[in-house]
PDB file of C-alpha atoms in Angstrom:
ATOM      1  CA  UNK E1279      -7.088 -76.809 -14.533  1.00 84.00           C
ATOM      2  CA  UNK E1280      -3.442 -77.430 -15.367  1.00 91.00           C
ATOM      3  CA  UNK E1281      -1.704 -74.803 -17.466  1.00 94.00           C
ATOM      4  CA  UNK E1282       1.586 -75.346 -19.307  1.00 96.00           C
ATOM      5  CA  UNK E1283       3.619 -72.325 -20.374  1.00 97.00           C
ATOM      6  CA  UNK E1284       6.749 -72.947 -22.439  1.00 98.00           C
ATOM      7  CA  UNK E1285       9.395 -70.280 -23.009  1.00 98.00           C
ATOM      8  CA  UNK E1286      13.014 -69.769 -23.987  1.00 98.00           C
ATOM      9  CA  UNK E1287      12.932 -70.526 -27.700  1.00 98.00           C
ATOM     10  CA  UNK E1288      14.460 -68.380 -30.394  1.00 98.00           C
ATOM     11  CA  UNK E1289      16.765 -68.211 -33.386  1.00 98.00           C
ATOM     12  CA  UNK E1290      20.224 -69.684 -32.883  1.00 98.00           C
ATOM     13  CA  UNK E1291      23.103 -70.596 -35.151  1.00 98.00           C
ATOM     14  CA  UNK E1292      24.172 -74.219 -35.623  1.00 98.00           C
ATOM     15  CA  UNK E1293      26.334 -75.281 -32.705  1.00 98.00           C
ATOM     16  CA  UNK E1294      24.633 -72.848 -30.370  1.00 98.00           C
ATOM     17  CA  UNK E1295      22.661 -73.404 -27.172  1.00 98.00           C
ATOM     18  CA  UNK E1296      19.256 -72.611 -25.741  1.00 98.00           C
ATOM     19  CA  UNK E1297      17.536 -73.339 -22.444  1.00 98.00           C
ATOM     20  CA  UNK E1298      13.807 -73.952 -22.534  1.00 98.00           C
ATOM     21  CA  UNK E1299      11.526 -73.637 -19.515  1.00 98.00           C
ATOM     22  CA  UNK E1300       8.071 -75.019 -18.860  1.00 97.00           C
ATOM     23  CA  UNK E1301       6.033 -73.642 -15.975  1.00 97.00           C
ATOM     24  CA  UNK E1302       3.299 -75.984 -14.758  1.00 95.00           C
ATOM     25  CA  UNK E1303       0.451 -74.600 -12.701  1.00 91.00           C
ATOM     26  CA  UNK E1304      -2.608 -76.160 -11.168  1.00 76.00           C
ATOM     27  CA  UNK E1305      -1.363 -79.648 -10.365  1.00 75.00           C
ATOM     28  CA  UNK E1306       0.712 -81.646  -7.927  1.00 81.00           C
ATOM     29  CA  UNK E1307       3.682 -81.290 -10.228  1.00 82.00           C
ATOM     30  CA  UNK E1308       6.183 -83.381  -8.320  1.00 88.00           C
ATOM     31  CA  UNK E1309       4.291 -86.667  -8.713  1.00 91.00           C
ATOM     32  CA  UNK E1310       4.320 -86.676 -12.509  1.00 94.00           C
ATOM     33  CA  UNK E1311       6.922 -87.845 -14.962  1.00 97.00           C
ATOM     34  CA  UNK E1312       7.317 -84.966 -17.402  1.00 97.00           C
ATOM     35  CA  UNK E1313       8.624 -84.753 -20.935  1.00 98.00           C
ATOM     36  CA  UNK E1314       9.617 -82.426 -23.727  1.00 98.00           C
ATOM     37  CA  UNK E1315       8.224 -83.007 -27.188  1.00 98.00           C
ATOM     38  CA  UNK E1316       8.798 -81.256 -30.514  1.00 98.00           C
ATOM     39  CA  UNK E1317       6.978 -80.902 -33.774  1.00 98.00           C
ATOM     40  CA  UNK E1318       8.659 -79.811 -36.983  1.00 96.00           C
ATOM     41  CA  UNK E1319       6.652 -78.490 -39.947  1.00 91.00           C
ATOM     42  CA  UNK E1320       4.885 -81.317 -41.752  1.00 94.00           C
ATOM     43  CA  UNK E1321       5.935 -83.893 -39.172  1.00 96.00           C
ATOM     44  CA  UNK E1322       4.291 -85.603 -36.221  1.00 97.00           C
ATOM     45  CA  UNK E1323       5.031 -84.567 -32.674  1.00 97.00           C
ATOM     46  CA  UNK E1324       7.908 -86.597 -31.275  1.00 97.00           C
ATOM     47  CA  UNK E1325       9.185 -87.318 -27.794  1.00 98.00           C
ATOM     48  CA  UNK E1326      12.527 -85.660 -27.063  1.00 98.00           C
ATOM     49  CA  UNK E1327      13.295 -86.253 -23.373  1.00 98.00           C
ATOM     50  CA  UNK E1328      11.647 -87.629 -20.237  1.00 98.00           C
ATOM     51  CA  UNK E1329      12.275 -87.047 -16.555  1.00 98.00           C
ATOM     52  CA  UNK E1330      10.624 -89.167 -13.884  1.00 97.00           C
ATOM     53  CA  UNK E1331       9.267 -87.863 -10.610  1.00 94.00           C
ATOM     54  CA  UNK E1332      12.486 -89.122  -9.036  1.00 93.00           C
ATOM     55  CA  UNK E1333      14.752 -87.438 -11.553  1.00 95.00           C
ATOM     56  CA  UNK E1334      15.667 -90.352 -13.849  1.00 97.00           C
ATOM     57  CA  UNK E1335      16.051 -89.269 -17.459  1.00 98.00           C
ATOM     58  CA  UNK E1336      15.753 -90.726 -20.950  1.00 98.00           C
ATOM     59  CA  UNK E1337      16.400 -89.184 -24.332  1.00 98.00           C
ATOM     60  CA  UNK E1338      15.616 -89.749 -27.970  1.00 98.00           C
ATOM     61  CA  UNK E1339      18.655 -91.035 -29.813  1.00 98.00           C
ATOM     62  CA  UNK E1340      18.701 -87.910 -31.961  1.00 97.00           C
ATOM     63  CA  UNK E1341      19.398 -85.640 -28.969  1.00 98.00           C
ATOM     64  CA  UNK E1342      21.318 -87.936 -26.636  1.00 98.00           C
ATOM     65  CA  UNK E1343      24.511 -86.296 -25.449  1.00 98.00           C
ATOM     66  CA  UNK E1344      23.369 -82.831 -26.559  1.00 98.00           C
ATOM     67  CA  UNK E1345      20.177 -82.152 -24.582  1.00 98.00           C
ATOM     68  CA  UNK E1346      19.621 -82.311 -20.820  1.00 98.00           C
ATOM     69  CA  UNK E1347      16.217 -82.380 -19.138  1.00 98.00           C
ATOM     70  CA  UNK E1348      15.850 -81.304 -15.518  1.00 98.00           C
ATOM     71  CA  UNK E1349      13.145 -80.241 -13.104  1.00 97.00           C
ATOM     72  CA  UNK E1350      12.720 -77.966 -10.110  1.00 95.00           C
ATOM     73  CA  UNK E1351       9.773 -79.244  -8.082  1.00 93.00           C
ATOM     74  CA  UNK E1352       9.842 -76.198  -5.813  1.00 92.00           C
ATOM     75  CA  UNK E1353       9.240 -73.991  -8.845  1.00 94.00           C
ATOM     76  CA  UNK E1354       6.915 -76.391 -10.707  1.00 94.00           C
ATOM     77  CA  UNK E1355       9.204 -76.037 -13.705  1.00 96.00           C
ATOM     78  CA  UNK E1356      10.808 -78.385 -16.214  1.00 97.00           C
ATOM     79  CA  UNK E1357      13.868 -77.346 -18.212  1.00 98.00           C
ATOM     80  CA  UNK E1358      15.527 -78.480 -21.417  1.00 98.00           C
ATOM     81  CA  UNK E1359      19.141 -77.441 -21.925  1.00 98.00           C
ATOM     82  CA  UNK E1360      19.974 -77.796 -25.613  1.00 98.00           C
ATOM     83  CA  UNK E1361      23.592 -77.682 -26.741  1.00 98.00           C
ATOM     84  CA  UNK E1362      25.294 -78.262 -30.090  1.00 98.00           C
ATOM     85  CA  UNK E1363      22.079 -77.429 -31.862  1.00 98.00           C
ATOM     86  CA  UNK E1364      21.577 -78.595 -35.437  1.00 98.00           C
ATOM     87  CA  UNK E1365      19.228 -77.334 -38.176  1.00 97.00           C
ATOM     88  CA  UNK E1366      17.212 -80.543 -37.783  1.00 97.00           C
ATOM     89  CA  UNK E1367      16.388 -79.497 -34.192  1.00 98.00           C
ATOM     90  CA  UNK E1368      14.201 -76.729 -35.636  1.00 98.00           C
ATOM     91  CA  UNK E1369      10.663 -77.260 -34.318  1.00 98.00           C
ATOM     92  CA  UNK E1370       8.052 -76.047 -31.877  1.00 98.00           C
ATOM     93  CA  UNK E1371       8.893 -77.501 -28.470  1.00 98.00           C
ATOM     94  CA  UNK E1372       6.224 -78.498 -25.956  1.00 98.00           C
ATOM     95  CA  UNK E1373       6.226 -79.940 -22.481  1.00 97.00           C
ATOM     96  CA  UNK E1374       3.617 -82.264 -21.003  1.00 97.00           C
ATOM     97  CA  UNK E1375       3.247 -85.402 -18.955  1.00 97.00           C
ATOM     98  CA  UNK E1376       5.389 -88.281 -20.150  1.00 97.00           C
ATOM     99  CA  UNK E1377       2.335 -90.485 -20.728  1.00 94.00           C
ATOM    100  CA  UNK E1378      -1.441 -90.270 -21.096  1.00 91.00           C
ATOM    101  CA  UNK E1379      -3.656 -88.793 -19.867  1.00 93.00           C
ATOM    102  CA  UNK E1380      -1.960 -85.592 -21.016  1.00 94.00           C
ATOM    103  CA  UNK E1381      -2.575 -82.112 -19.751  1.00 94.00           C
ATOM    104  CA  UNK E1382      -4.020 -79.624 -22.214  1.00 94.00           C
ATOM    105  CA  UNK E1383      -1.120 -78.715 -24.505  1.00 96.00           C
ATOM    106  CA  UNK E1384       0.432 -75.288 -24.198  1.00 96.00           C
ATOM    107  CA  UNK E1385       1.347 -72.989 -27.044  1.00 97.00           C
ATOM    108  CA  UNK E1386       4.882 -74.301 -27.275  1.00 98.00           C
ATOM    109  CA  UNK E1387       8.044 -72.334 -27.967  1.00 98.00           C
ATOM    110  CA  UNK E1388       9.650 -72.043 -31.401  1.00 98.00           C
ATOM    111  CA  UNK E1389      13.269 -73.083 -31.817  1.00 98.00           C
ATOM    112  CA  UNK E1390      14.928 -72.222 -35.119  1.00 98.00           C
ATOM    113  CA  UNK E1391      18.481 -73.325 -35.841  1.00 98.00           C
ATOM    114  CA  UNK E1392      19.851 -71.556 -38.874  1.00 97.00           C
ATOM    115  CA  UNK E1393      22.874 -69.640 -40.044  1.00 95.00           C
TER     116      UNK E1393
END
């Protein structure tokens, strides 16, 4: 069974940076396109960034130019480097496959951007 474990969240001031990690166990990680998602209080989960098995990337317009998704297939890990953070980036961040069928969702990691 695939397990997703997100980490790296925290409280940061506007303009600050965080690097999120997602460890993926129990699957042939390298063959899947992976993505980061986020869910703010009272809102639906939204797609933030995608990375293909070959390393191509795509981003939501709201984070383009500020966030960078990457992957290390040797470590079965996906990363999200977040720079120039804004209060509206506050959410629980999750990783998963970029399309259905999804793995069982992990617990996510909380990112709070506030002064």
